[in-house]
Short mmCIF file of C-alpha atoms (C1' of nucleotides) in Angstrom, two decimals:
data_model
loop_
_atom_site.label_atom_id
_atom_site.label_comp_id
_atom_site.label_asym_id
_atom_site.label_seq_id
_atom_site.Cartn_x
_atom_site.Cartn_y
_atom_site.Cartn_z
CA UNK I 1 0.00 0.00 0.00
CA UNK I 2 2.45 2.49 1.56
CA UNK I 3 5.09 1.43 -0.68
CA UNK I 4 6.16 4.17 -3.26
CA UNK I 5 9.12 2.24 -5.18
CA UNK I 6 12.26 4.17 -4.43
CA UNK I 7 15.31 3.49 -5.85
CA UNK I 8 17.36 3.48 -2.98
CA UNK I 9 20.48 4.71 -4.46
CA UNK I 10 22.15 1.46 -3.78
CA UNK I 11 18.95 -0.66 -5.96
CA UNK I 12 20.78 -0.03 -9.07
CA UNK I 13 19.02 -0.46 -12.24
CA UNK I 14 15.23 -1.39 -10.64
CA UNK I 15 13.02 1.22 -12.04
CA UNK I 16 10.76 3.49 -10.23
CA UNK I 17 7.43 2.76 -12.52
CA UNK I 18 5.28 5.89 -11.49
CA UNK I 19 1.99 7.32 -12.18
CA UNK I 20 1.42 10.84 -13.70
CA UNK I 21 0.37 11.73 -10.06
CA UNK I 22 3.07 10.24 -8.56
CA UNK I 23 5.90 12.15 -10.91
CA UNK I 24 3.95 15.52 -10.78
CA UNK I 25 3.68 15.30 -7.28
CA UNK I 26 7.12 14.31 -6.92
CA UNK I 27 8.78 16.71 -8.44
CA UNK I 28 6.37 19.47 -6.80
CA UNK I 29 7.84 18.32 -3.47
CA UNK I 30 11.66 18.34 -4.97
CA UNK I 31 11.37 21.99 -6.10
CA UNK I 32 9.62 22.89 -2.87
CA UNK I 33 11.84 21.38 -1.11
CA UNK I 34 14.72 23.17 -2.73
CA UNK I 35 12.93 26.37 -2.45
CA UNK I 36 12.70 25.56 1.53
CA UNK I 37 16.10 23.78 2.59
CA UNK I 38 17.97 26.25 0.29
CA UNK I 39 16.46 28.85 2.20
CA UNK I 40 16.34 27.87 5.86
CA UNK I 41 19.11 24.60 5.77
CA UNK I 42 17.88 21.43 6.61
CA UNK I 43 17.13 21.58 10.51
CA UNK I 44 15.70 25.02 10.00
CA UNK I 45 13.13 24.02 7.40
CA UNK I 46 9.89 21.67 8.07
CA UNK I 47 7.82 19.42 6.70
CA UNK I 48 4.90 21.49 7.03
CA UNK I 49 6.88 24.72 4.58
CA UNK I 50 7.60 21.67 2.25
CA UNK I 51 4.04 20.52 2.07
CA UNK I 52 2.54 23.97 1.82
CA UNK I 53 4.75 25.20 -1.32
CA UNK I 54 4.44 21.98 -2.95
CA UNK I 55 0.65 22.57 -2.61
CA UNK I 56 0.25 19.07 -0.66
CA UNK I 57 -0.71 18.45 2.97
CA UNK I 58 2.01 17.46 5.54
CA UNK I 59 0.77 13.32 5.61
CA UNK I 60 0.34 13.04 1.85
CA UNK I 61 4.01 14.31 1.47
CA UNK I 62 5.21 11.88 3.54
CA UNK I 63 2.59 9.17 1.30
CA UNK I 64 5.64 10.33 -1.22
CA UNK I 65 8.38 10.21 0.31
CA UNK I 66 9.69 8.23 3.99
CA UNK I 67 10.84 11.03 5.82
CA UNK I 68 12.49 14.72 5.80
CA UNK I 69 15.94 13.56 5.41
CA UNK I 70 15.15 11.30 2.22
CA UNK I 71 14.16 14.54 0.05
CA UNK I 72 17.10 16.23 1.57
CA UNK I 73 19.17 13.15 0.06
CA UNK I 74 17.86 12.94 -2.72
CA UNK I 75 17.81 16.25 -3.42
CA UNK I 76 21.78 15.99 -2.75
CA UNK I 77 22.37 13.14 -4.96
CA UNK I 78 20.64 14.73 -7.83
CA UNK I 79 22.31 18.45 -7.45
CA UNK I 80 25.88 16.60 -7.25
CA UNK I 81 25.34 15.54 -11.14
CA UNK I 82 24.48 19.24 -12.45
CA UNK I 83 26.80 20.55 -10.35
CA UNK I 84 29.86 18.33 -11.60
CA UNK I 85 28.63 18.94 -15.30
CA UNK I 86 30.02 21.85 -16.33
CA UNK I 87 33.67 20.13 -15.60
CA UNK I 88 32.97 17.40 -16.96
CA UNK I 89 32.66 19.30 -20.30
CA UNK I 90 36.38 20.73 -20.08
CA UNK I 91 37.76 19.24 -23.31
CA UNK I 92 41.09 17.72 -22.52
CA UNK I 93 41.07 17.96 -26.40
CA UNK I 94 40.35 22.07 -26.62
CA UNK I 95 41.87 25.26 -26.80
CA UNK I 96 43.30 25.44 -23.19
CA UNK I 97 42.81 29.07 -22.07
CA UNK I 98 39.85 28.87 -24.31
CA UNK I 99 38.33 25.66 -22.16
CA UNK I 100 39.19 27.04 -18.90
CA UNK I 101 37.57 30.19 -19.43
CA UNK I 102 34.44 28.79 -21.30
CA UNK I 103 34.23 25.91 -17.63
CA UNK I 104 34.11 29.98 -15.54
CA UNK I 105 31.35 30.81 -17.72
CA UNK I 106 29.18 27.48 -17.22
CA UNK I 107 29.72 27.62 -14.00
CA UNK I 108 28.85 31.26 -13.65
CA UNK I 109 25.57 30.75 -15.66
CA UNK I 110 24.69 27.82 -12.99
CA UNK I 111 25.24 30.31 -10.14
CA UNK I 112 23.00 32.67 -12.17
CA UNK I 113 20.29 30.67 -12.75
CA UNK I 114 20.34 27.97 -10.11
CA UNK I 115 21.21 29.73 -6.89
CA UNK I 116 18.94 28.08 -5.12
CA UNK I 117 21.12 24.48 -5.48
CA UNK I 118 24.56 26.56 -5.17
CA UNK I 119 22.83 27.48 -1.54
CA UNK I 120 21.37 23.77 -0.71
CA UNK I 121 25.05 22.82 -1.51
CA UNK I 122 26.84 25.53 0.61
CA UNK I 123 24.74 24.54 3.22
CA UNK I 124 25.72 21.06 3.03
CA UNK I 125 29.67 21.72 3.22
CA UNK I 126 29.27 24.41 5.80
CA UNK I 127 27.75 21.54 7.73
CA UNK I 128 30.86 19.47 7.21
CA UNK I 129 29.01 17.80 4.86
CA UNK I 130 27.51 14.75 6.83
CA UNK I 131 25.12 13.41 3.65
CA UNK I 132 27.72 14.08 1.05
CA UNK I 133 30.96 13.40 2.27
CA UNK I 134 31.22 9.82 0.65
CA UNK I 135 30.14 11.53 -2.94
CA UNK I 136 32.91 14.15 -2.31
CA UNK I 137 35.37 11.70 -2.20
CA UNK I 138 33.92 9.12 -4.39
CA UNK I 139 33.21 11.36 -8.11
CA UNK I 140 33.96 14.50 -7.00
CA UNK I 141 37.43 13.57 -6.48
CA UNK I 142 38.35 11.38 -9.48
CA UNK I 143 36.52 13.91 -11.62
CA UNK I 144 38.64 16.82 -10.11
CA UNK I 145 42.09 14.55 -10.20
CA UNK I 146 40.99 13.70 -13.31
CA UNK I 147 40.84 17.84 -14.75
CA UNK I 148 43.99 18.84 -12.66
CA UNK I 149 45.56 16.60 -14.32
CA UNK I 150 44.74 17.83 -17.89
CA UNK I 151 45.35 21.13 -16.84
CA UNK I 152 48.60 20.44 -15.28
CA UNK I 153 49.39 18.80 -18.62
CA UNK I 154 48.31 22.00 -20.55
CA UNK I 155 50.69 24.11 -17.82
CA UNK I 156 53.54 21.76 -18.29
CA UNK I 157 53.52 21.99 -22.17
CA UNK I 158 53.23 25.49 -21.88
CA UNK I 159 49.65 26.10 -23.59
CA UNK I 160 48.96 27.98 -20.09
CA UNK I 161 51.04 29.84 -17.52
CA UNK I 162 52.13 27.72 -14.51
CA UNK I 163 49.55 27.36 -12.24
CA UNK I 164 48.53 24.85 -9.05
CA UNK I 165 45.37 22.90 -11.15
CA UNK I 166 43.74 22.22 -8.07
CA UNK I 167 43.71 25.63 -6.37
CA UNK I 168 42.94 27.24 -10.02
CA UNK I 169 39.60 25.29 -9.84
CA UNK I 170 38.76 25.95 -6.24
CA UNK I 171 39.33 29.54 -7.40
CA UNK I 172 36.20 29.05 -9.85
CA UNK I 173 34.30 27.70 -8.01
CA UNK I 174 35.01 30.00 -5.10
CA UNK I 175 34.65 33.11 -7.57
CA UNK I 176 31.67 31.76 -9.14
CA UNK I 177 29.77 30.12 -6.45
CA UNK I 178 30.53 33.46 -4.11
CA UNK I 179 28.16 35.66 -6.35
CA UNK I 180 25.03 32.96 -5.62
CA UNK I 181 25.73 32.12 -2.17
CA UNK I 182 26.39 35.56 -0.64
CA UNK I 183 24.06 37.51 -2.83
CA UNK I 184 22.77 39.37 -0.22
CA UNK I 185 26.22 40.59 0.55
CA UNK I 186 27.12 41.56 -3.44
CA UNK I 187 23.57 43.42 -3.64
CA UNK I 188 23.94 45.39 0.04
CA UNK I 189 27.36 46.81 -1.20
CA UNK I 190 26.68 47.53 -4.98
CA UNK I 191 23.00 48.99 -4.54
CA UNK I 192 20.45 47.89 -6.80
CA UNK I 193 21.61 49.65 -10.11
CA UNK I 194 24.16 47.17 -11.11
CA UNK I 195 23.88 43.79 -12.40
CA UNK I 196 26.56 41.58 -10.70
CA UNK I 197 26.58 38.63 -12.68
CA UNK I 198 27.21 40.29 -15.62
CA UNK I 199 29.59 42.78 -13.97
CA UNK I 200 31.20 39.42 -12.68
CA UNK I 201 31.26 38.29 -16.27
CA UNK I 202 33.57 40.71 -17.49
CA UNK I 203 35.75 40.83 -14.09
CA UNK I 204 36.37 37.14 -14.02
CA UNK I 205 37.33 36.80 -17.87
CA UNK I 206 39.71 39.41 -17.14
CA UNK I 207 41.10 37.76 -13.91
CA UNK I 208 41.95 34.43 -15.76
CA UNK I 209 42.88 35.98 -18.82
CA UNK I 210 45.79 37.72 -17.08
CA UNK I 211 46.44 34.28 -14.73
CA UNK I 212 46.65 31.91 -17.51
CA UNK I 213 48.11 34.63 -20.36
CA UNK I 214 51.70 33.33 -20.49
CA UNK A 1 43.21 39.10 24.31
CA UNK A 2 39.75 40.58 23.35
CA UNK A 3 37.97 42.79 25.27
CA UNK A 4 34.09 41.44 25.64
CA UNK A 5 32.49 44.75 27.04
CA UNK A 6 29.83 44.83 24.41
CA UNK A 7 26.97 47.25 24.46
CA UNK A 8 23.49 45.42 25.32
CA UNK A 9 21.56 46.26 21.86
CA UNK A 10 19.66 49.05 23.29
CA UNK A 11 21.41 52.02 25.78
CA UNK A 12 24.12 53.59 23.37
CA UNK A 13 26.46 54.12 25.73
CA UNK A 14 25.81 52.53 29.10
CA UNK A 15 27.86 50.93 30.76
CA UNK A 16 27.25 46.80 31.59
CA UNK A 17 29.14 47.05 34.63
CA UNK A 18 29.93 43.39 35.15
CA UNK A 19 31.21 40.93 37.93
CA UNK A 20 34.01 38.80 37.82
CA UNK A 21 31.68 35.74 37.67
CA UNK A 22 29.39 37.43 35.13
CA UNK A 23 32.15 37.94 32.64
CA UNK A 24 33.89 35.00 32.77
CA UNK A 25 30.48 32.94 32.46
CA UNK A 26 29.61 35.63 29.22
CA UNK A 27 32.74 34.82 27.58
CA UNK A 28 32.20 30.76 27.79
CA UNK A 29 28.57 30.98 26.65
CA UNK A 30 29.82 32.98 23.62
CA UNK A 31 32.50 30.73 22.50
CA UNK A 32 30.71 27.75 23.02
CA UNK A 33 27.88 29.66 21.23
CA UNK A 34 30.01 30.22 18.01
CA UNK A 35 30.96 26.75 18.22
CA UNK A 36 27.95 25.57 17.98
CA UNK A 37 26.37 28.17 15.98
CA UNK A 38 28.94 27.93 13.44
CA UNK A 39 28.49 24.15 13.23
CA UNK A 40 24.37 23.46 13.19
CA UNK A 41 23.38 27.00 12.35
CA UNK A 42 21.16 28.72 13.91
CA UNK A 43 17.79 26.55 13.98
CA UNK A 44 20.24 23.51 13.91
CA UNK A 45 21.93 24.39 17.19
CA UNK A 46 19.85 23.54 20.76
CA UNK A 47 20.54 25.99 24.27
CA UNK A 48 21.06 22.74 25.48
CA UNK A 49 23.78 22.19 23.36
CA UNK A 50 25.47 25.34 23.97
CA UNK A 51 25.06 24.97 27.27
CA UNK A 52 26.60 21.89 28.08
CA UNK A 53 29.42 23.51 26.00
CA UNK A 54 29.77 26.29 28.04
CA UNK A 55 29.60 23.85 31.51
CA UNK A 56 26.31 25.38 32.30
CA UNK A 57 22.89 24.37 32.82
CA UNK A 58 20.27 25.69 30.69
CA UNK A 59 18.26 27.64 33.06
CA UNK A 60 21.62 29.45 34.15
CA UNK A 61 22.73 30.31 30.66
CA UNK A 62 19.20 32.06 30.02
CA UNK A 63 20.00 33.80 33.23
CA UNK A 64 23.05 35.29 31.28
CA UNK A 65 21.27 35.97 28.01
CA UNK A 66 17.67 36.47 27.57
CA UNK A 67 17.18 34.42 24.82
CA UNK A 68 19.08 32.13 22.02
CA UNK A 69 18.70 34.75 19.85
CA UNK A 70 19.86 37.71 21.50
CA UNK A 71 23.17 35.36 21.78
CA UNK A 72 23.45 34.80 18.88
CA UNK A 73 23.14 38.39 17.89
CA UNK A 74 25.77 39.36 19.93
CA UNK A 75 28.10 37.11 18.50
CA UNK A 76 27.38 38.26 14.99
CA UNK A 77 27.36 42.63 15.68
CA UNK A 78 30.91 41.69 17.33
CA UNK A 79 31.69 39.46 14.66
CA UNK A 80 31.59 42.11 11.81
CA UNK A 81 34.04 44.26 13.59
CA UNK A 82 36.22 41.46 13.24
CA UNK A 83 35.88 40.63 10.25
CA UNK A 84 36.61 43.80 9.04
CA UNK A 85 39.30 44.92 10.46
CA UNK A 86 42.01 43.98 7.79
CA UNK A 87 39.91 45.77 5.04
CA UNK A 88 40.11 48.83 7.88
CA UNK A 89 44.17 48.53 7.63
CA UNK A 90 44.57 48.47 3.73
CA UNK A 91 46.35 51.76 3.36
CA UNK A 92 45.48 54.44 1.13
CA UNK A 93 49.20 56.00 1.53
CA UNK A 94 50.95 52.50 1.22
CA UNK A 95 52.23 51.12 -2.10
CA UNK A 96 49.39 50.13 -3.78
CA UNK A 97 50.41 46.10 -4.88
CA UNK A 98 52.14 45.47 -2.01
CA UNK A 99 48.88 46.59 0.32
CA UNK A 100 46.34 44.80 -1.64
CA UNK A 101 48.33 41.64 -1.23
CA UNK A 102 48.86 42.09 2.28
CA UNK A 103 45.09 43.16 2.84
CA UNK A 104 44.45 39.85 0.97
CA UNK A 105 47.10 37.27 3.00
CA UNK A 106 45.39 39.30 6.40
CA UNK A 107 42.18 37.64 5.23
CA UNK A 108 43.31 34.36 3.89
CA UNK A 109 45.02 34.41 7.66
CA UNK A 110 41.43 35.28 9.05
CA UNK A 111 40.21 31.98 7.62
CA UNK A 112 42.94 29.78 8.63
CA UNK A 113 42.76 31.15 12.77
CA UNK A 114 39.33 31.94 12.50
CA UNK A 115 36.99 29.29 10.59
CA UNK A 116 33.86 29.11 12.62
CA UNK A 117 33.60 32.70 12.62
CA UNK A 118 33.63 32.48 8.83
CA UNK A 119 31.06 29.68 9.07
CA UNK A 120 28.76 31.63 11.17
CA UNK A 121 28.71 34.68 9.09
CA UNK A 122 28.64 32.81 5.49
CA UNK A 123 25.68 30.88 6.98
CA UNK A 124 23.88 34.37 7.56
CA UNK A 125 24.75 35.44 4.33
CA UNK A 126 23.48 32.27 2.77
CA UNK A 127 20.60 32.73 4.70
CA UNK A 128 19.86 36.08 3.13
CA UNK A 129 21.35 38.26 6.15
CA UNK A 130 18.29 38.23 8.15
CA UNK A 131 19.59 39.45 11.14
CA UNK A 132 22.61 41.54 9.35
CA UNK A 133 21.42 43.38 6.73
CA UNK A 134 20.95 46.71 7.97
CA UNK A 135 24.66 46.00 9.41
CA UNK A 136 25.72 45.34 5.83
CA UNK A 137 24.17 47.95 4.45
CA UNK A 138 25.44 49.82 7.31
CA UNK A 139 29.19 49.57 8.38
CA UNK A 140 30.38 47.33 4.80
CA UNK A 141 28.62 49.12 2.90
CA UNK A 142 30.47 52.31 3.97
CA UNK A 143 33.70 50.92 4.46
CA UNK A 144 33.62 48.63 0.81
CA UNK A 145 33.49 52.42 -0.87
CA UNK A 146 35.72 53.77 1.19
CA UNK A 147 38.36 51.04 -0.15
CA UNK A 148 36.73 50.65 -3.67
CA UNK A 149 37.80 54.12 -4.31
CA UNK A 150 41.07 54.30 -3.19
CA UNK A 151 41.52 51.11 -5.45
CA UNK A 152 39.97 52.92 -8.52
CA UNK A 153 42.48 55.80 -7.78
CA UNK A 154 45.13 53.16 -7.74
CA UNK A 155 44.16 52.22 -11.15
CA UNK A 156 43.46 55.69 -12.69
CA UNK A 157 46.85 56.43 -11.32
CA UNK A 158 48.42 53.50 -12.98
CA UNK A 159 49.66 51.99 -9.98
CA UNK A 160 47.98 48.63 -10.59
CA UNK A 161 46.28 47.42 -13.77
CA UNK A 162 43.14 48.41 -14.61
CA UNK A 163 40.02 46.43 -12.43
CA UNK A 164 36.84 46.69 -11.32
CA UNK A 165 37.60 47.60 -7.63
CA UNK A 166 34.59 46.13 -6.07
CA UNK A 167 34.64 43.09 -7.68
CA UNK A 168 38.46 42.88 -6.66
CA UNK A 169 37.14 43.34 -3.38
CA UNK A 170 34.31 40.43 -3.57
CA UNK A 171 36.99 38.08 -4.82
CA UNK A 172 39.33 38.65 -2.17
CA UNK A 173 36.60 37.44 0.25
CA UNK A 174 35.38 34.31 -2.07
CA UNK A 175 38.67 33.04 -3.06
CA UNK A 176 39.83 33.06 0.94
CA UNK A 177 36.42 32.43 2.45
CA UNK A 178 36.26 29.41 0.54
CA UNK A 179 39.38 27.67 2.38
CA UNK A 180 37.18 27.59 5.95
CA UNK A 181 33.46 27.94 4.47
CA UNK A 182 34.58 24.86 2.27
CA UNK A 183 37.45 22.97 3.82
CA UNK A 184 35.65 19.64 3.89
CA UNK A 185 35.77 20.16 0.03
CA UNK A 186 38.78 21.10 -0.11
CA UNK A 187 40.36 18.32 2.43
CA UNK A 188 38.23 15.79 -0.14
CA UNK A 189 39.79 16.51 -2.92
CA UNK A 190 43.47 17.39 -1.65
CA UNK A 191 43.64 14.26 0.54
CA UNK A 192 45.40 14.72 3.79
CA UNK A 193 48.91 14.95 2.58
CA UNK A 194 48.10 18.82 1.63
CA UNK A 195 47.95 21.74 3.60
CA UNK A 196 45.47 23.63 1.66
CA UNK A 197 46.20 27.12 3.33
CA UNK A 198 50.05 27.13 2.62
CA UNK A 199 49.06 26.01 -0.95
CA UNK A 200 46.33 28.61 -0.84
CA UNK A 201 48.57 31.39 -0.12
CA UNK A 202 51.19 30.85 -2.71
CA UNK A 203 48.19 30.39 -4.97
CA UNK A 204 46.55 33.49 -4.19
CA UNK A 205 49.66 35.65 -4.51
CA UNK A 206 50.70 34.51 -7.84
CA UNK A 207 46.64 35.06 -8.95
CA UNK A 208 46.98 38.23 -7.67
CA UNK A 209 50.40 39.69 -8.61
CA UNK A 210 49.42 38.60 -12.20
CA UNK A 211 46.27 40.43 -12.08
CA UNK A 212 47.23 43.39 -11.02
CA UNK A 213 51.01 43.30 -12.57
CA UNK A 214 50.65 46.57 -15.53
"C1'" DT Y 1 26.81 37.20 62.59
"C1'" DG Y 2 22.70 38.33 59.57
"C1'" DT Y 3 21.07 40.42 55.41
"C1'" DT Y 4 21.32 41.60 50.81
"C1'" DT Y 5 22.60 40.74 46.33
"C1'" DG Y 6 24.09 37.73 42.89
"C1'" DT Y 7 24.15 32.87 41.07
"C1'" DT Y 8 22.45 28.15 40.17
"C1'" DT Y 9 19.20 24.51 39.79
"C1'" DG Y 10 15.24 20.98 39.27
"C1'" DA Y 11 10.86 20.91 37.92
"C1'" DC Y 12 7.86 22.45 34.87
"C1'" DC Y 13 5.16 24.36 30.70
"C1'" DA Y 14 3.51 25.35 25.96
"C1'" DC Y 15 4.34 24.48 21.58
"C1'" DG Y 16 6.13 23.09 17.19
"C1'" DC Y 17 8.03 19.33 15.19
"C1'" DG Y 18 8.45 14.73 12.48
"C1'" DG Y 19 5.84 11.04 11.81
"C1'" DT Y 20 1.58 7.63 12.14
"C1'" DC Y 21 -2.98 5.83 11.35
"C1'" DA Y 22 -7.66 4.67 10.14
"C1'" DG Y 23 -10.44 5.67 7.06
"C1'" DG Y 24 -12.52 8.63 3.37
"C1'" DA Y 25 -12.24 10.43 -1.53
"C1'" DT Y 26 -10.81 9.68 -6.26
"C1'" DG Y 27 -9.46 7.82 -9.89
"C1'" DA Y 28 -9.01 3.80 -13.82
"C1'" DG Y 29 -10.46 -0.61 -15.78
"C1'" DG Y 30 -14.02 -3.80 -16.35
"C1'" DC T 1 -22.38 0.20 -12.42
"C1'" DC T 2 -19.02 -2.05 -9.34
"C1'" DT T 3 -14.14 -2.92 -7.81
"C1'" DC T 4 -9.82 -2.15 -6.50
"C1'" DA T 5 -5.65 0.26 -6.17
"C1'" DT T 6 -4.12 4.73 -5.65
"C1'" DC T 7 -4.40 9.13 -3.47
"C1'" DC T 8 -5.52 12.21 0.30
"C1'" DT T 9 -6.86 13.97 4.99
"C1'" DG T 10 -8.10 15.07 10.01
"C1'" DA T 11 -6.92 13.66 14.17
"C1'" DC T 12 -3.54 12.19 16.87
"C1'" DC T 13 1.09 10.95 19.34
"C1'" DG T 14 5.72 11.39 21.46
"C1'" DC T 15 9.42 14.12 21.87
"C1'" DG T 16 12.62 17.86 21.80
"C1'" DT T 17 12.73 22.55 22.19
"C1'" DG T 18 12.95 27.47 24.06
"C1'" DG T 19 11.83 29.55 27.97
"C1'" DT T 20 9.93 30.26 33.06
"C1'" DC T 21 9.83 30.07 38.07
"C1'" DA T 22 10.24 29.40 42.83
"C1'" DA T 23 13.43 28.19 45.71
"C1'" DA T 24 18.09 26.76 47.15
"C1'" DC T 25 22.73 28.24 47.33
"C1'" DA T 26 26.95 31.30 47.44
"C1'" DA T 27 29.34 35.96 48.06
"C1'" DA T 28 29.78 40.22 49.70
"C1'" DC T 29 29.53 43.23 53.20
"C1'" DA T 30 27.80 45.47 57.32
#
DNA sequence: TGTTTGTTTGACCACGCGGTCAGGATGAGG
DNA sequence: CCTCATCCTGACCGCGTGGTCAAACAAACA
């Protein structure tokens, strides 16, 4: 009865089979969700916020899903994809400068338009990350070992100026994340004619331009 | 050491006028308040929990502060003071490199000493400043255009290359913010054979020097 | 010493929280 | 139309939480 197939993360390949109901109401509760633990962190959101922006009562949300904590996870599991993606698309095979600068960009864009799962994340590794910490080292790390390495290779043949490949992408994703996750901060200090993103736009190409320019 | 005669919130200028007992017991419940804080956040942390931390019952903590909130208030309008200070120092008359690299090893230092501090404030920020925003658009504010435009002199003078001094500013903050806000990350991907803030600052210098090199 | 002021505590309360449950409504297929 | 699985809800529960209070205890000081 009570049983909504979930895949369980370690199921593998079993799939879900869901109604229209079941995937509309879903994914209402995933975005509300978002909205709510993006905005308040996971102890300091509840159920009853969830329910109420997904447009559900508090017991028929949990008809969806177990508990709290398993949208929180599975809202992790899910955001660690699209947030990996834009590295994943660095072309060991490209235009160095031209690939490092185009990975600020995507990454830029996602802080743009997704601040809501830059926050969720934050939020996680302010926490010390105690629901991700096996991803982090799991993909996160071969996929970042995995870059370093090409850009190390581009450094050592030259294509770029010498640079630490691991620090050079914590400094994206510092520079880039920084303009979703402390919004508040940007806005208080620039006043509301400006635009930061795209002021950010033009700051950061210039920043790497000169870093990498050899 | 640090002086802890704060002002209660309301009289401007009175004077607490505080026991022995009274100040010793403030100064525990504050520290074991920013650990806390700075951990769970602020719905995520329990009086109980700071409490214990502080080796005080819960009824005699409350006896100190009225409330969890006005604690953690507190610990935030002293905070900003803090964390402003090596912005304060960055020298108008000084050589202009040479104090914008200092300014930023001061901060990257800040994060290294001081990473729950970091962690509380970046968890205000991410939760949209609720309880600092007239702060930041108060004290920052004021002091970020103070220092923006002795930067943009700097670069209408020629002394540095030519950059968007508030977005200099903003990436000072990310790119050393992001060693304590983020050091789970960080420690994930590095392994434990690094030290990420002695790699950070040689990093940071080089990223810097280039970018402002003319 | 006794009295006043400052400090600490156990017991307690109201309430919001995550989660449950029995059963009612609402489909979809026959 | 009936049937059955899915969907939804009001009422409820136990617990942790922030905060209170009267009373016990300790200092200070005359």
């Amino acid at each position: 009865m009570d049983q909504t197939g979930e895949e369980d993360g370690t199921g593998a390949g079993s799939a879900p089979r869901r109604t229209r109901i079941q995937q509309k109401n879903r994914e209402a509760i995933l975005e509300a969700a978002l909205e709510v633990f993006s905005q308040h962190g996971f102890r300091g959101a509840t159920v009853d916020q969830i329910a109420q922006a997904a447009g559900l009562s508090k017991p028929n949300l949990l008809y969806y899903f177990p508990s709290k904590e398993a949208i929180h996870i599975e809202l992790l599991s899910t955001l660690l994809d699209t947030w990996l993606a834009p590295l994943r698309r660095l072309d060991p095979e490209g235009d160095p400068k031209a690939e490092i600068l185009a990975y600020m960009h995507r990454k830029l864009e996602m802080s743009r338009t997704l601040p809501r799962e830059s926050r969720l994340f934050a939020n996680e590794m302010l926490q010390g990350a105690p629901r991700m910490k096996d991803m982090l080292e799991g993909d996160l790390k071969a996929l970042a070992q995995d870059k370093a390495a090409v850009i190390a290779r581009w450094s050592d043949e030259g294509k770029i100026a010498a640079v630490d490949p691991y620090h050079l992408i914590f400094a994206i994703w510092a520079l880039t994340q920084h303009y979703a996750d402390f919004e508040v901060q940007v806005r208080a200090i620039l006043g509301p004619d400006h635009d930061p993103f795209s002021e950010a736009d033009t700051f950061l190409t210039t920043l790497f331009n000169r870093l990498l320019a050899r």
